[in-house]
PDB file of C-alpha atoms and ligand atoms in Angstrom:
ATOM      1  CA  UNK A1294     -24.897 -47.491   9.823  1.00 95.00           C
ATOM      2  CA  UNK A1295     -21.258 -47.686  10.447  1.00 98.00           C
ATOM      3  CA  UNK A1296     -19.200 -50.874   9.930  1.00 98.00           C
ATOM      4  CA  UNK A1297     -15.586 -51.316  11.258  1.00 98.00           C
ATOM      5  CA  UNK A1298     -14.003 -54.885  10.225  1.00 98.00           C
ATOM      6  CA  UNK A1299     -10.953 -55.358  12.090  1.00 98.00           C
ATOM      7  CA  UNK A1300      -8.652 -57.579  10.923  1.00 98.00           C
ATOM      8  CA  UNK A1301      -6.225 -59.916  13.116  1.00 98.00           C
ATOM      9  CA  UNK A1302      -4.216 -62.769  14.267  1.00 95.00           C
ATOM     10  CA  UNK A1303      -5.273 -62.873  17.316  1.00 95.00           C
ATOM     11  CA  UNK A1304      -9.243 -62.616  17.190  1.00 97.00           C
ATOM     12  CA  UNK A1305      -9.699 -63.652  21.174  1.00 97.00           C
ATOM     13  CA  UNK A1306      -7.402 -60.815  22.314  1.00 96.00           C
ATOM     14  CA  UNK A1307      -9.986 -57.746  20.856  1.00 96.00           C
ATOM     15  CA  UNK A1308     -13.470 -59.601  21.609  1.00 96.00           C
ATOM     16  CA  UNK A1309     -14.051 -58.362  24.907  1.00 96.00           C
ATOM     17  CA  UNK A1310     -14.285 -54.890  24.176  1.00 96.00           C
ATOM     18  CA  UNK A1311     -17.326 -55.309  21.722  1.00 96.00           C
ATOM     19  CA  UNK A1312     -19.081 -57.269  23.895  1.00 96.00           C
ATOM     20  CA  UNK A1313     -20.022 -55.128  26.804  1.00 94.00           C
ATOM     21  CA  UNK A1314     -21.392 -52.057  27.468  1.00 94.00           C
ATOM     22  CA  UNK A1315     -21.187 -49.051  25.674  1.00 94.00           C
ATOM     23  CA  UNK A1316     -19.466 -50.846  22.479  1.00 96.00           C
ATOM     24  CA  UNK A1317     -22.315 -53.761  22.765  1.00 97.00           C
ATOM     25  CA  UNK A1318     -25.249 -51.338  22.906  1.00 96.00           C
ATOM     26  CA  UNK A1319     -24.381 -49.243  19.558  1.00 97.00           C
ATOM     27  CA  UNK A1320     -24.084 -52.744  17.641  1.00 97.00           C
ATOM     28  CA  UNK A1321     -27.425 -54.243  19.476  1.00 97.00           C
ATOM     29  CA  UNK A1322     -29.041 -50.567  18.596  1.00 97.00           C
ATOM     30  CA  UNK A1323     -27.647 -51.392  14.595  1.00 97.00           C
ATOM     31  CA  UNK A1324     -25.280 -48.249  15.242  1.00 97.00           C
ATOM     32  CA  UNK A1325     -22.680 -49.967  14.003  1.00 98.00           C
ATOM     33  CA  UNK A1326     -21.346 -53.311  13.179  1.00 98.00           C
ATOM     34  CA  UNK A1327     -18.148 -54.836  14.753  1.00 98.00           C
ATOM     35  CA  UNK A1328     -16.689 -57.602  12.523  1.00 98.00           C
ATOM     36  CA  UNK A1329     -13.561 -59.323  13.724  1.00 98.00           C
ATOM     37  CA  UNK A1330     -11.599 -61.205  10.978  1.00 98.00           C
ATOM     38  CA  UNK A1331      -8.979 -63.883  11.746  1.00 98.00           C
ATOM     39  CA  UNK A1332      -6.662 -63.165   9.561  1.00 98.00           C
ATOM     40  CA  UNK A1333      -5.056 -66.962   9.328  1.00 97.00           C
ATOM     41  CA  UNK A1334      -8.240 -67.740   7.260  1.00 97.00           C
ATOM     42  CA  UNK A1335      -6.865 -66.042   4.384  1.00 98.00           C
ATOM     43  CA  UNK A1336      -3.235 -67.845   4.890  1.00 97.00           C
ATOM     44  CA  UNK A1337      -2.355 -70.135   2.076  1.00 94.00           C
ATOM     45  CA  UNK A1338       0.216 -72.079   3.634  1.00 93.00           C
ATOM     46  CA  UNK A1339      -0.688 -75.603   5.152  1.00 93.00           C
ATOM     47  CA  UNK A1340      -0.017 -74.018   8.827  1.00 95.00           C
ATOM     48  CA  UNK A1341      -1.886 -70.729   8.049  1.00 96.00           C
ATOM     49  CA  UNK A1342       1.373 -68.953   8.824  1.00 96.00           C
ATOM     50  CA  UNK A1343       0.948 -64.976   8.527  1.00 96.00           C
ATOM     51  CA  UNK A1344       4.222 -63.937   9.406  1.00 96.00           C
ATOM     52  CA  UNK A1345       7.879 -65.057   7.926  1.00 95.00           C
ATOM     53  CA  UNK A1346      11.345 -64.329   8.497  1.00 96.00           C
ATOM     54  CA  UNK A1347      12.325 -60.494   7.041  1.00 95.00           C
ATOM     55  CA  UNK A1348      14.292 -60.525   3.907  1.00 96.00           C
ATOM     56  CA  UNK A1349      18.166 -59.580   5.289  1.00 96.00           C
ATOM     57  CA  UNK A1350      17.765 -61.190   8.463  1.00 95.00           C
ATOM     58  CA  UNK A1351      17.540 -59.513  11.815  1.00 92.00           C
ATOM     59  CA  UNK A1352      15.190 -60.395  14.744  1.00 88.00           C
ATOM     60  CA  UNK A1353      11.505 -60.552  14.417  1.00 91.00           C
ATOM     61  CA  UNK A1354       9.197 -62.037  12.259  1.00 95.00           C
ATOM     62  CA  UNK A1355       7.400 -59.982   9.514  1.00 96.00           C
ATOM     63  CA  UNK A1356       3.677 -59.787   8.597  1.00 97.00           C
ATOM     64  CA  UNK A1357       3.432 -61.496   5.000  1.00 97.00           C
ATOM     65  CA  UNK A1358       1.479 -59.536   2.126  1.00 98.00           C
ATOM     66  CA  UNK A1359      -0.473 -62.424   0.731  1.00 98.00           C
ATOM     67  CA  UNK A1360      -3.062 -63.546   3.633  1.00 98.00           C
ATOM     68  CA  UNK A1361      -3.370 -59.347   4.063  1.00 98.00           C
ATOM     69  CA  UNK A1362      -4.046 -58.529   0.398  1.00 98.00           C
ATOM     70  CA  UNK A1363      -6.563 -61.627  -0.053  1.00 98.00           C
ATOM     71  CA  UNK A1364      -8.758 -60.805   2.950  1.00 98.00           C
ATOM     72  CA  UNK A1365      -8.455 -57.103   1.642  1.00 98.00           C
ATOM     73  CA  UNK A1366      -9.497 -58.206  -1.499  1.00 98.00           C
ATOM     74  CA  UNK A1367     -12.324 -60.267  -0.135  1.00 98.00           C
ATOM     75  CA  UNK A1368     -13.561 -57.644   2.280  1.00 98.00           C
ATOM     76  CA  UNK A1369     -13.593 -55.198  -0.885  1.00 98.00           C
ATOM     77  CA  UNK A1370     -16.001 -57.248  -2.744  1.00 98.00           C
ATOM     78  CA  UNK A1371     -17.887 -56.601  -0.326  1.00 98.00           C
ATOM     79  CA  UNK A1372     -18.595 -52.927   0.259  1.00 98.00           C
ATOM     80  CA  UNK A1373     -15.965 -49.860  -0.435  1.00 98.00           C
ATOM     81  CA  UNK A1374     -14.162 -48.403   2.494  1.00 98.00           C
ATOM     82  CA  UNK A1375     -13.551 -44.713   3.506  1.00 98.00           C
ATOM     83  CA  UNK A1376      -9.718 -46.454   4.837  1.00 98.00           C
ATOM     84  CA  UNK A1377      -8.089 -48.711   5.483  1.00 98.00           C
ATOM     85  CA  UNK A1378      -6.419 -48.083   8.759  1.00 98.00           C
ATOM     86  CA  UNK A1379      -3.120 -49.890  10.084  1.00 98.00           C
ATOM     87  CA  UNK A1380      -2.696 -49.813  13.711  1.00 98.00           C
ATOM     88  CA  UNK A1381       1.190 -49.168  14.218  1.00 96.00           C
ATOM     89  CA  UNK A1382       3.827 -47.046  16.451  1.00 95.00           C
ATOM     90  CA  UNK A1383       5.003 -45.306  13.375  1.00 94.00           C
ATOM     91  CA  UNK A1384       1.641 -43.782  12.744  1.00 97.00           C
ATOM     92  CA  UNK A1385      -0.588 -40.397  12.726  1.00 98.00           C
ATOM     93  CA  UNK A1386      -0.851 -39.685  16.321  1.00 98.00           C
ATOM     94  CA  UNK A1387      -4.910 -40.292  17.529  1.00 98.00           C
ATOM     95  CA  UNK A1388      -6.542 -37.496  19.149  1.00 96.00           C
ATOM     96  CA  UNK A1389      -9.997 -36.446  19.548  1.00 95.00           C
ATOM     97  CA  UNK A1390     -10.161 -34.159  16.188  1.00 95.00           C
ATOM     98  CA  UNK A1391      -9.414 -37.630  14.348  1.00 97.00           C
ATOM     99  CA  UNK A1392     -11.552 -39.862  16.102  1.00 97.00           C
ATOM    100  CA  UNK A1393     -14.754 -36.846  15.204  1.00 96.00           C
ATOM    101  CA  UNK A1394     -13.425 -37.431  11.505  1.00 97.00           C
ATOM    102  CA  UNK A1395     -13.602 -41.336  11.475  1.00 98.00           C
ATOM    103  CA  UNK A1396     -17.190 -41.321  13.415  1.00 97.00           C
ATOM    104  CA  UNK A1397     -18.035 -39.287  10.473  1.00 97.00           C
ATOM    105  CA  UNK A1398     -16.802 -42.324   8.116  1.00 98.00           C
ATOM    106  CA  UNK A1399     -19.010 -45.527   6.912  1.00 98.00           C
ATOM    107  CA  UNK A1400     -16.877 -48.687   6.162  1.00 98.00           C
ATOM    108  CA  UNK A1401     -13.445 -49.099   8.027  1.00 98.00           C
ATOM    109  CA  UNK A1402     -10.781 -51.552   7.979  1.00 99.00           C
ATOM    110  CA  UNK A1403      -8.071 -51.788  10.939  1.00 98.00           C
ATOM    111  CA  UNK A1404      -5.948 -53.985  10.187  1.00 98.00           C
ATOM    112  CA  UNK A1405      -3.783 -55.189  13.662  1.00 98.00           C
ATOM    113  CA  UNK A1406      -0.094 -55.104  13.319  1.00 94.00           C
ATOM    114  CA  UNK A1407       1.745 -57.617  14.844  1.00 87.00           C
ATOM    115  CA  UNK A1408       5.310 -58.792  15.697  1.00 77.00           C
ATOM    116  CA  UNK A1409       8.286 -56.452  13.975  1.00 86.00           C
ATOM    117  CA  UNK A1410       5.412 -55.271  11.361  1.00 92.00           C
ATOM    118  CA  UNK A1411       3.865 -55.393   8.198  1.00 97.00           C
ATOM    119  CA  UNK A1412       6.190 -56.255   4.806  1.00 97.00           C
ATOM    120  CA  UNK A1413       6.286 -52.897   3.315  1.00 97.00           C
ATOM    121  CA  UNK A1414       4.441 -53.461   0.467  1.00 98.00           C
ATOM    122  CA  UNK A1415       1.489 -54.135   2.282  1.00 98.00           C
ATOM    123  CA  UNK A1416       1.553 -50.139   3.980  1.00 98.00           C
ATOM    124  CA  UNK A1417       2.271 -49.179  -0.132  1.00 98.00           C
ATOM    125  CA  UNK A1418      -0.521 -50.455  -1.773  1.00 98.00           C
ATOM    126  CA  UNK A1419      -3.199 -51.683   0.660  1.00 98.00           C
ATOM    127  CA  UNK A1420      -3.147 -49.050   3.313  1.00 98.00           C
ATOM    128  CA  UNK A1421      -4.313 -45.503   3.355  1.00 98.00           C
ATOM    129  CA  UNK A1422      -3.750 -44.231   7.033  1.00 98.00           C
ATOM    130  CA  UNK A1423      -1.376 -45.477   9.635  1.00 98.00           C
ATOM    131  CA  UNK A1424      -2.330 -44.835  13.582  1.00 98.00           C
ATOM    132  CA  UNK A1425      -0.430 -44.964  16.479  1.00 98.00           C
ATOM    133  CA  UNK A1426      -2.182 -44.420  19.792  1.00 98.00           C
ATOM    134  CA  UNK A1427       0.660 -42.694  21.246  1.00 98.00           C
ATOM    135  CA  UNK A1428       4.216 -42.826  21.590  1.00 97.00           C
ATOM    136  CA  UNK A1429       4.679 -46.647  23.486  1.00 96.00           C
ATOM    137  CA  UNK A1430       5.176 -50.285  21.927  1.00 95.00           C
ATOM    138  CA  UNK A1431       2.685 -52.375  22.372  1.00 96.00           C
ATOM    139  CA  UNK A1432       2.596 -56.148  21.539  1.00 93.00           C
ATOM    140  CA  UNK A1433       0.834 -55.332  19.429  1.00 94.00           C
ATOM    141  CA  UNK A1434      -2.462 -53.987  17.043  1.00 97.00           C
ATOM    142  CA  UNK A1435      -4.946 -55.136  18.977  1.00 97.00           C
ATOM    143  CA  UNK A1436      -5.293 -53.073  22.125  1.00 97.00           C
ATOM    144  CA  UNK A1437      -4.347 -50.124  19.685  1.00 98.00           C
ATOM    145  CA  UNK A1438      -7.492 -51.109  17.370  1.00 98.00           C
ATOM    146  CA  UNK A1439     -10.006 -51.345  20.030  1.00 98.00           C
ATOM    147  CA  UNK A1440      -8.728 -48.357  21.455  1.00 98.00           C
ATOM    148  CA  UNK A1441      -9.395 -46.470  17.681  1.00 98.00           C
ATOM    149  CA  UNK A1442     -12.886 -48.021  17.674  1.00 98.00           C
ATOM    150  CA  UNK A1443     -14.079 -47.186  21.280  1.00 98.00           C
ATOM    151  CA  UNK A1444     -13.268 -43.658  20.596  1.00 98.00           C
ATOM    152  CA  UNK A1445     -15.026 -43.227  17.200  1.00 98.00           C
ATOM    153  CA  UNK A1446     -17.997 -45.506  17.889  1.00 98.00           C
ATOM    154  CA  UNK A1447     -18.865 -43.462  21.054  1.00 96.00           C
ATOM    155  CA  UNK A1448     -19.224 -40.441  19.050  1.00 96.00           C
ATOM    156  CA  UNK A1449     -21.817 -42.156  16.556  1.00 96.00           C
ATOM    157  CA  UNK A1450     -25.075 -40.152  17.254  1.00 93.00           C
ATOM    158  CA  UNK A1451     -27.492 -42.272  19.145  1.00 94.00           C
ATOM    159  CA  UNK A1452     -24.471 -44.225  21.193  1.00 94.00           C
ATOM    160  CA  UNK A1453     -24.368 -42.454  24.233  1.00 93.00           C
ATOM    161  CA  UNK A1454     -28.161 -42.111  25.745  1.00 82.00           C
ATOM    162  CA  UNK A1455     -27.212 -38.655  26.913  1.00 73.00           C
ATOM    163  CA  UNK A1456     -26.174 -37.022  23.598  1.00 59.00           C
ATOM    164  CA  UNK A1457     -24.278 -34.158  24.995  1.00 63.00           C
ATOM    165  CA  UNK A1458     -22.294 -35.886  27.141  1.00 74.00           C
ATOM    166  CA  UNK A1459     -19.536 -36.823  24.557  1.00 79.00           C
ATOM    167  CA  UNK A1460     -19.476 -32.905  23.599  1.00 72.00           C
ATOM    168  CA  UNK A1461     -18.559 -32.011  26.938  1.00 73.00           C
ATOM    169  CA  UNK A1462     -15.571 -34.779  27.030  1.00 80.00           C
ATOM    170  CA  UNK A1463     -12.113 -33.778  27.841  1.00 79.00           C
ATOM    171  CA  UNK A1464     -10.458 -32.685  24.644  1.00 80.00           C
ATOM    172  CA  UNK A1465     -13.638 -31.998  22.978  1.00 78.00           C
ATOM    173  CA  UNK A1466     -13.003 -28.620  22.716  1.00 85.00           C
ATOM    174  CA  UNK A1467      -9.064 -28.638  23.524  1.00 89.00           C
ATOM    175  CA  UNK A1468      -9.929 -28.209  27.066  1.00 93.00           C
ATOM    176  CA  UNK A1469      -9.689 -30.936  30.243  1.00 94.00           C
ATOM    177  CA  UNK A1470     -13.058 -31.350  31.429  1.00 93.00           C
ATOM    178  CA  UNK A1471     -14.085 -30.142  34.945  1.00 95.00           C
ATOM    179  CA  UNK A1472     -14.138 -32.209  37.992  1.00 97.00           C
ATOM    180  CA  UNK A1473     -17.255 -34.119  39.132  1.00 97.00           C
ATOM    181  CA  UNK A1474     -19.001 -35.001  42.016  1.00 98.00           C
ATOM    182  CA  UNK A1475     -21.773 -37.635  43.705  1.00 98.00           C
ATOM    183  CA  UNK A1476     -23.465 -38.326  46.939  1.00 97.00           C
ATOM    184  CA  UNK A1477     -22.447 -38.009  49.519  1.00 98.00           C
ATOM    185  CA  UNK A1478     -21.918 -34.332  50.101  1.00 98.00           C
ATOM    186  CA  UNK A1479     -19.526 -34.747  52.663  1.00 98.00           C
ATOM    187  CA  UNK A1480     -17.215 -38.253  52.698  1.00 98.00           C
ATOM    188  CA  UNK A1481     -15.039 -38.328  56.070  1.00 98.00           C
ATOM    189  CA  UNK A1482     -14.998 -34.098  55.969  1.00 98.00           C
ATOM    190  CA  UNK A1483     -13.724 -34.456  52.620  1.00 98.00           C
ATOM    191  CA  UNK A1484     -16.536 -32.014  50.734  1.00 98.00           C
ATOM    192  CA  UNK A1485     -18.258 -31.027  47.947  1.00 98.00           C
ATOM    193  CA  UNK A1486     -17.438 -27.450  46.151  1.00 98.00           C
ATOM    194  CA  UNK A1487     -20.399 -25.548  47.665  1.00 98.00           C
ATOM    195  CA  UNK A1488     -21.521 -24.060  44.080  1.00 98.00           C
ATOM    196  CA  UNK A1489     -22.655 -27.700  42.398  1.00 98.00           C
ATOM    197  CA  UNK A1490     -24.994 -27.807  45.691  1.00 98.00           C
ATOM    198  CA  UNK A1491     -26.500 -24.369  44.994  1.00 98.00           C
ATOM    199  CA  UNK A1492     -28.912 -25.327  42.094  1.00 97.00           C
ATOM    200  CA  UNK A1493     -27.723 -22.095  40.451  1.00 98.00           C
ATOM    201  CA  UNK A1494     -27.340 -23.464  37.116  1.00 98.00           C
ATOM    202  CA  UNK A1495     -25.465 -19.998  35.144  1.00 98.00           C
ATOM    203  CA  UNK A1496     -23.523 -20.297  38.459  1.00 98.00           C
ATOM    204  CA  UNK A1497     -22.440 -23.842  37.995  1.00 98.00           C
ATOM    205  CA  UNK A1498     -21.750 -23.852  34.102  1.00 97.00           C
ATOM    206  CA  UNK A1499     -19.287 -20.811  35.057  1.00 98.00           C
ATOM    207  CA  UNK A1500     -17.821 -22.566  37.767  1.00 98.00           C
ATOM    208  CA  UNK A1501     -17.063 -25.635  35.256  1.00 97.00           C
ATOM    209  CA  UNK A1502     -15.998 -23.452  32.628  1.00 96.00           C
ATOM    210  CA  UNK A1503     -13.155 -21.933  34.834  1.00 97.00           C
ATOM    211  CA  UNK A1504     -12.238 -25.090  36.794  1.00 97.00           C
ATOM    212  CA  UNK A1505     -11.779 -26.629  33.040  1.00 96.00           C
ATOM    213  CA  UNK A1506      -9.489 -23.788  31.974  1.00 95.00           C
ATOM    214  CA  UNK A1507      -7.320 -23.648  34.692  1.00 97.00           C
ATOM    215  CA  UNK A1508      -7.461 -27.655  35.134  1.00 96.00           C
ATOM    216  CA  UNK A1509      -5.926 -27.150  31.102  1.00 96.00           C
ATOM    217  CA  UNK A1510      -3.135 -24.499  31.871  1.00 96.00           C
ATOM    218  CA  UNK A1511      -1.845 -26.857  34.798  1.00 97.00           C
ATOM    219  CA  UNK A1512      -1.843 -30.103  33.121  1.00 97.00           C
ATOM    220  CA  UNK A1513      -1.968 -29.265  29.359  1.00 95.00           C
ATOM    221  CA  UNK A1514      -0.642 -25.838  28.701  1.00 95.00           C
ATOM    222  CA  UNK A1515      -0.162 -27.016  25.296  1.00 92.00           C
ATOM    223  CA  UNK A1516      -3.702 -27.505  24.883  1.00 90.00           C
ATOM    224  CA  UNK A1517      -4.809 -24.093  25.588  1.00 83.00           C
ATOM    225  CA  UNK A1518      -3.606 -22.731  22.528  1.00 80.00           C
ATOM    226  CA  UNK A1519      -5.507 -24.493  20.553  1.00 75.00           C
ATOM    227  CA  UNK A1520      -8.237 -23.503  22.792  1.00 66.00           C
TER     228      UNK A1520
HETATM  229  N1  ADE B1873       1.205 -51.305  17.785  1.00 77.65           N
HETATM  230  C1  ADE B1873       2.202 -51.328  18.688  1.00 77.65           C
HETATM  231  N2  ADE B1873       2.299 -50.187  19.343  1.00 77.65           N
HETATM  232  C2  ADE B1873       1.313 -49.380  18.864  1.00 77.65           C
HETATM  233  C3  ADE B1873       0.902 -48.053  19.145  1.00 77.65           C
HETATM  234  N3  ADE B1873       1.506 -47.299  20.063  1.00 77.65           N
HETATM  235  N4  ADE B1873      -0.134 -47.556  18.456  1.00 77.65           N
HETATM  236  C4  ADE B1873      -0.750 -48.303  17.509  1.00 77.65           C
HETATM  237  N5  ADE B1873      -0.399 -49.539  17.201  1.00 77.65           N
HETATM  238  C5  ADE B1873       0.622 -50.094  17.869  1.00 77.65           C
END
């Protein structure tokens, strides 16, 4: 079984995600366990700050080593981890090929970065991997860390009921996945490609294939070399 611990300051703001749906059933099917850390239980000072004013001055406060390395430290006593992942702008960019390496992982620790970031030392000697969801600011880790564990828990075999369904994802194989369709057949004239309504499966699957390539030169040219 997989375990995640995710380590913040703000525990409410990356709860939600866990508890619903696809992220609730892999931890009620012992998939995986979710374990969110506040990160002020670890803070020494008599207000449980984590963050202090950077060394030099300038705006922003800074996230302090000492509540970071004692949960750390803690946590480690407690099982050994694969990484130790901080969530942060400056990081390795997330795509799909890194989420399928993660999934593949047993213990993980994100640790949430918050306000101007983490004191140095902290990404030195108690971090192995730095990831940034893309190239935006966010507040901060959280959003970022749920985002990192939605798209490596759904790969964990057993997650998704239908097990090929996160093979054919977008990006799965460097190409956009094909358009889909439901009832009705026809919505206000508006219809239905006439091939998904033929029941001629080696039809359909070469229909897909095509709509996904050409779907990938328009939007993601880029993509198609790695294809
Ligand atoms: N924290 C703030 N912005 C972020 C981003 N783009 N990715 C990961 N963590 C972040």
């Amino acid at each position: 079984m997989m375990h995640i611990d995710i380590i913040t300051c703000l525990p409410r703001l990356i709860e939600s995600p866990f508890s619903d749906s696809i992220l609730k059933r892999a931890q009620s099917k012992s998939l995986v366990t979710v374990n969110i850390i506040d990160l002020r239980q670890y803070a020494t000072s008599k207000h449980r700050t984590t963050d202090d004013y950077a060394f030099g001055g300038g705006a922003g406060m800074v996230m302090m080593i000492e509540p970071i390395d004692n949960c750390i430290s803690h946590l480690k006593t407690q099982r050994s981890y694969d990484d130790v992942i901080y969530t942060s702008p400056d990081g390795e960019r997330l795509n799909q090929s890194m989420a399928n390496e993660l999934s593949l992982k047993k213990n993980l620790i994100l640790l949430c970065g918050h306000y101007k970031g983490v004191d140095e030392r902290v990404r030195e000697h108690l971090i192995t991997r730095e990831i940034s969801i893309g190239d935006y600011v966010l507040s901060g880790g959280e959003l970022a860390a749920a985002v990192i564990a939605d798209a490596v828990i759904r790969l964990i075999p057993g997650v998704l009921s239908d097990e090929t369904s996160a093979l054919t994802d977008s990006f799965q194989d460097n190409l956009i996945a094909p358009p889909v369709y439901t009832r009705p057949a026809e919505y206000k004239g508006w219809q239905v490609p006439e091939v998904l309504l033929s029941g001629h499966q080696a039809n359909i699957e070469e229909w897909r294939h095509s709509q996904s390539l050409e779907r990938t030169q328009k939007r993601r040219p880029e993509l198609t070399k790695k294809a």
